[in-house]
mmCIF file of C-alpha atoms in Angstrom:
data_model
loop_
_atom_site.group_PDB
_atom_site.id
_atom_site.type_symbol
_atom_site.label_atom_id
_atom_site.label_comp_id
_atom_site.label_asym_id
_atom_site.label_seq_id
_atom_site.Cartn_x
_atom_site.Cartn_y
_atom_site.Cartn_z
ATOM 1 C CA ALA A 240 -42.837 -18.894 3.198
ATOM 2 C CA PRO A 241 -40.757 -18.849 6.207
ATOM 3 C CA MET A 242 -40.391 -15.921 8.518
ATOM 4 C CA MET A 243 -37.613 -13.986 9.224
ATOM 5 C CA PRO A 244 -35.821 -13.936 12.453
ATOM 6 C CA GLU A 245 -36.389 -10.727 14.604
ATOM 7 C CA GLN A 246 -33.510 -8.191 14.592
ATOM 8 C CA LYS A 247 -32.149 -9.022 17.856
ATOM 9 C CA VAL A 248 -31.198 -12.603 16.899
ATOM 10 C CA PHE A 249 -28.932 -10.951 14.348
ATOM 11 C CA ASP A 250 -27.506 -8.459 16.631
ATOM 12 C CA ASP A 251 -26.576 -11.207 18.947
ATOM 13 C CA LEU A 252 -24.905 -13.251 15.985
ATOM 14 C CA ALA A 253 -23.047 -10.439 15.058
ATOM 15 C CA TYR A 254 -21.862 -9.502 18.612
ATOM 16 C CA GLU A 255 -21.047 -13.143 19.288
ATOM 17 C CA THR A 256 -19.143 -13.182 15.989
ATOM 18 C CA SER A 257 -17.133 -9.728 16.799
ATOM 19 C CA LYS A 258 -16.178 -11.331 20.251
ATOM 20 C CA VAL A 259 -14.772 -14.593 18.593
ATOM 21 C CA LEU A 260 -13.283 -12.592 15.905
ATOM 22 C CA ARG A 261 -11.476 -10.400 18.761
ATOM 23 C CA SER A 262 -10.469 -13.472 20.962
ATOM 24 C CA LYS A 263 -9.356 -15.850 18.390
ATOM 25 C CA HIS A 264 -7.273 -13.667 15.760
ATOM 26 C CA GLN A 265 -5.993 -10.560 18.240
ATOM 27 C CA LYS A 266 -2.566 -10.989 16.476
ATOM 28 C CA GLU A 267 -3.804 -10.466 12.897
ATOM 29 C CA LEU A 268 -5.881 -7.457 14.468
ATOM 30 C CA GLN A 269 -3.276 -5.931 16.232
ATOM 31 C CA TYR A 270 -0.689 -6.250 13.255
ATOM 32 C CA GLY A 271 -2.942 -5.179 10.342
ATOM 33 C CA MET A 272 -3.268 -8.474 8.790
ATOM 34 C CA ILE A 273 -6.868 -7.886 8.488
ATOM 35 C CA PRO A 274 -8.196 -4.884 6.453
ATOM 36 C CA LEU A 275 -9.083 -1.698 8.498
ATOM 37 C CA PRO A 276 -12.349 -1.589 6.648
ATOM 38 C CA MET A 277 -12.792 -5.177 7.912
ATOM 39 C CA GLN A 278 -11.715 -4.364 11.501
ATOM 40 C CA ILE A 279 -14.012 -1.366 11.863
ATOM 41 C CA PHE A 280 -16.997 -3.505 10.426
ATOM 42 C CA ALA A 281 -16.527 -6.364 12.952
ATOM 43 C CA LEU A 282 -16.340 -3.852 15.653
ATOM 44 C CA MET A 283 -19.340 -2.202 15.078
ATOM 45 C CA PRO A 284 -21.477 -4.465 16.921
ATOM 46 C CA LEU A 285 -19.653 -4.382 20.145
ATOM 47 C CA ARG A 286 -19.763 -0.469 19.784
ATOM 48 C CA HIS A 287 -23.362 -0.762 19.861
ATOM 49 C CA ALA A 288 -23.251 -2.717 22.853
ATOM 50 C CA GLY A 289 -25.053 -1.056 26.097
ATOM 51 C CA THR A 290 -21.757 -1.247 28.554
ATOM 52 C CA LEU A 291 -19.185 1.258 29.233
ATOM 53 C CA ALA A 292 -16.514 -1.528 29.381
ATOM 54 C CA ILE A 293 -16.981 -3.050 25.795
ATOM 55 C CA VAL A 294 -17.402 0.491 24.472
ATOM 56 C CA GLY A 295 -13.916 1.276 25.913
ATOM 57 C CA THR A 296 -12.518 -1.717 24.514
ATOM 58 C CA VAL A 297 -13.744 -0.538 21.056
ATOM 59 C CA GLN A 298 -12.192 2.691 21.965
ATOM 60 C CA GLU A 299 -8.893 1.246 22.464
ATOM 61 C CA SER A 300 -9.289 -0.558 19.310
ATOM 62 C CA VAL A 301 -9.934 2.528 17.326
ATOM 63 C CA GLU A 302 -6.597 4.021 18.872
ATOM 64 C CA ALA A 303 -4.577 0.837 17.960
ATOM 65 C CA MET A 304 -5.825 0.955 14.574
ATOM 66 C CA ALA A 305 -5.149 4.853 14.036
ATOM 67 C CA CYS A 306 -1.270 4.119 15.606
ATOM 68 C CA LEU A 307 -1.126 1.415 12.961
ATOM 69 C CA GLU A 308 -2.195 3.671 10.108
ATOM 70 C CA LYS A 309 0.176 6.048 11.080
ATOM 71 C CA GLU A 310 2.966 3.576 11.175
ATOM 72 C CA VAL A 311 2.042 2.357 7.745
ATOM 73 C CA ASP A 312 1.589 6.181 6.180
ATOM 74 C CA ASP A 313 5.214 6.816 7.854
ATOM 75 C CA MET A 314 6.465 3.847 6.016
ATOM 76 C CA VAL A 315 5.186 4.479 2.648
ATOM 77 C CA ARG A 316 6.574 8.137 3.037
ATOM 78 C CA ARG A 317 9.835 6.592 3.783
ATOM 79 C CA PHE A 318 9.686 4.236 0.592
ATOM 80 C CA ARG A 319 8.445 6.917 -1.285
ATOM 81 C CA THR A 320 11.497 9.049 -0.479
ATOM 82 C CA ALA A 321 13.947 6.360 -0.944
ATOM 83 C CA THR A 322 12.424 5.374 -4.179
ATOM 84 C CA ASN A 323 12.574 9.105 -5.593
ATOM 85 C CA ARG A 324 16.384 9.564 -4.518
ATOM 86 C CA ARG A 325 17.104 6.272 -6.342
ATOM 87 C CA MET A 326 15.018 7.704 -9.522
ATOM 88 C CA ALA A 327 17.031 10.977 -9.377
ATOM 89 C CA VAL A 328 20.359 8.851 -8.924
ATOM 90 C CA LEU A 329 19.563 7.010 -12.072
ATOM 91 C CA GLN A 330 18.113 10.023 -14.004
ATOM 92 C CA ASP A 331 21.621 11.639 -13.286
ATOM 93 C CA LYS A 332 23.500 8.554 -14.743
ATOM 94 C CA ALA A 333 21.117 8.644 -17.537
ATOM 95 C CA ARG A 334 22.002 12.526 -18.415
ATOM 96 C CA ARG A 335 25.602 11.989 -18.009
ATOM 97 C CA GLU A 336 25.567 9.350 -20.539
ATOM 98 C CA GLY A 337 23.067 11.144 -23.009
ATOM 99 C CA ARG A 338 20.090 8.632 -22.552
ATOM 100 C CA ALA A 339 16.325 9.505 -22.157
ATOM 101 C CA THR A 340 15.694 10.252 -18.566
ATOM 102 C CA THR A 341 11.932 10.179 -18.519
ATOM 103 C CA VAL A 342 9.886 6.850 -17.387
ATOM 104 C CA GLU A 343 6.963 5.818 -19.172
ATOM 105 C CA THR A 344 3.930 3.965 -16.937
ATOM 106 C CA VAL A 345 3.815 0.115 -17.413
ATOM 107 C CA ASP A 346 0.258 -1.339 -18.136
ATOM 108 C CA SER A 347 0.217 -4.142 -15.754
ATOM 109 C CA SER A 348 -2.148 -5.991 -17.837
ATOM 110 C CA THR A 349 -0.193 -6.071 -21.270
ATOM 111 C CA GLY A 350 3.379 -5.605 -19.769
ATOM 112 C CA LYS A 351 3.774 -2.667 -22.018
ATOM 113 C CA ALA A 352 4.747 1.199 -21.544
ATOM 114 C CA ASP A 353 2.075 3.407 -22.350
ATOM 115 C CA GLY A 354 3.778 3.844 -25.774
ATOM 116 C CA GLY A 355 3.406 0.092 -26.529
ATOM 117 C CA ALA A 356 6.924 -1.095 -25.876
ATOM 118 C CA SER A 357 7.560 -4.132 -23.825
ATOM 119 C CA ASP A 358 10.679 -4.112 -21.272
ATOM 120 C CA ASP A 359 12.941 -6.183 -23.812
ATOM 121 C CA GLU A 360 12.063 -3.334 -26.526
ATOM 122 C CA LEU A 361 12.700 -0.698 -23.910
ATOM 123 C CA GLN A 362 16.228 -2.362 -23.168
ATOM 124 C CA ASP A 363 16.840 -2.355 -26.682
ATOM 125 C CA ALA A 364 16.081 0.998 -27.361
ATOM 126 C CA GLU A 365 17.995 1.956 -24.192
ATOM 127 C CA LYS A 366 21.266 0.183 -25.339
ATOM 128 C CA LYS A 367 20.964 2.184 -28.805
ATOM 129 C CA LEU A 368 20.651 5.333 -27.243
ATOM 130 C CA THR A 369 23.856 4.930 -25.102
ATOM 131 C CA PHE A 370 26.662 7.183 -26.507
ATOM 132 C CA THR A 371 30.333 6.640 -25.974
ATOM 133 C CA ASP A 372 32.561 9.182 -24.180
ATOM 134 C CA ASP A 373 33.754 10.662 -27.502
ATOM 135 C CA ASP A 374 30.071 11.145 -28.781
ATOM 136 C CA ILE A 375 29.185 12.871 -25.553
ATOM 137 C CA LEU A 376 32.312 15.174 -25.713
ATOM 138 C CA GLU A 377 31.704 15.683 -29.460
ATOM 139 C CA ASN A 378 28.084 16.820 -28.633
ATOM 140 C CA HIS A 379 27.881 18.223 -25.238
ATOM 141 C CA ALA A 380 29.740 21.621 -24.315
ATOM 142 C CA PHE A 381 31.419 21.050 -20.938
#
């Protein structure tokens, strides 16, 4: 049976691969196009290097990843806030029109809402639930 190479051979290969990734894919790393877990895994061989300069480079990369992660978190937070505001506007409009104001989640595999209704069925039902102004005035005390 063939013998496995020594651990040092694998360590050297991982180290060289990590250096190539950093030199040839700097922009992808910088802008988060390579997922964070992959970036961390790729930095591990450099972290185990025995020089201050290389480990310092790893520290800089970790700080850059943390900064990018914060920017992404901030963007998600702003998007969530804007989406919640939009939902509130639509719910207010639906309340004024006497329609349902809750949303069912959609199963991405079937395209149907939890209750089993498709988007077309939901739109048809929404049309049926729309009240005229006279209906609203007749049924709702102002």
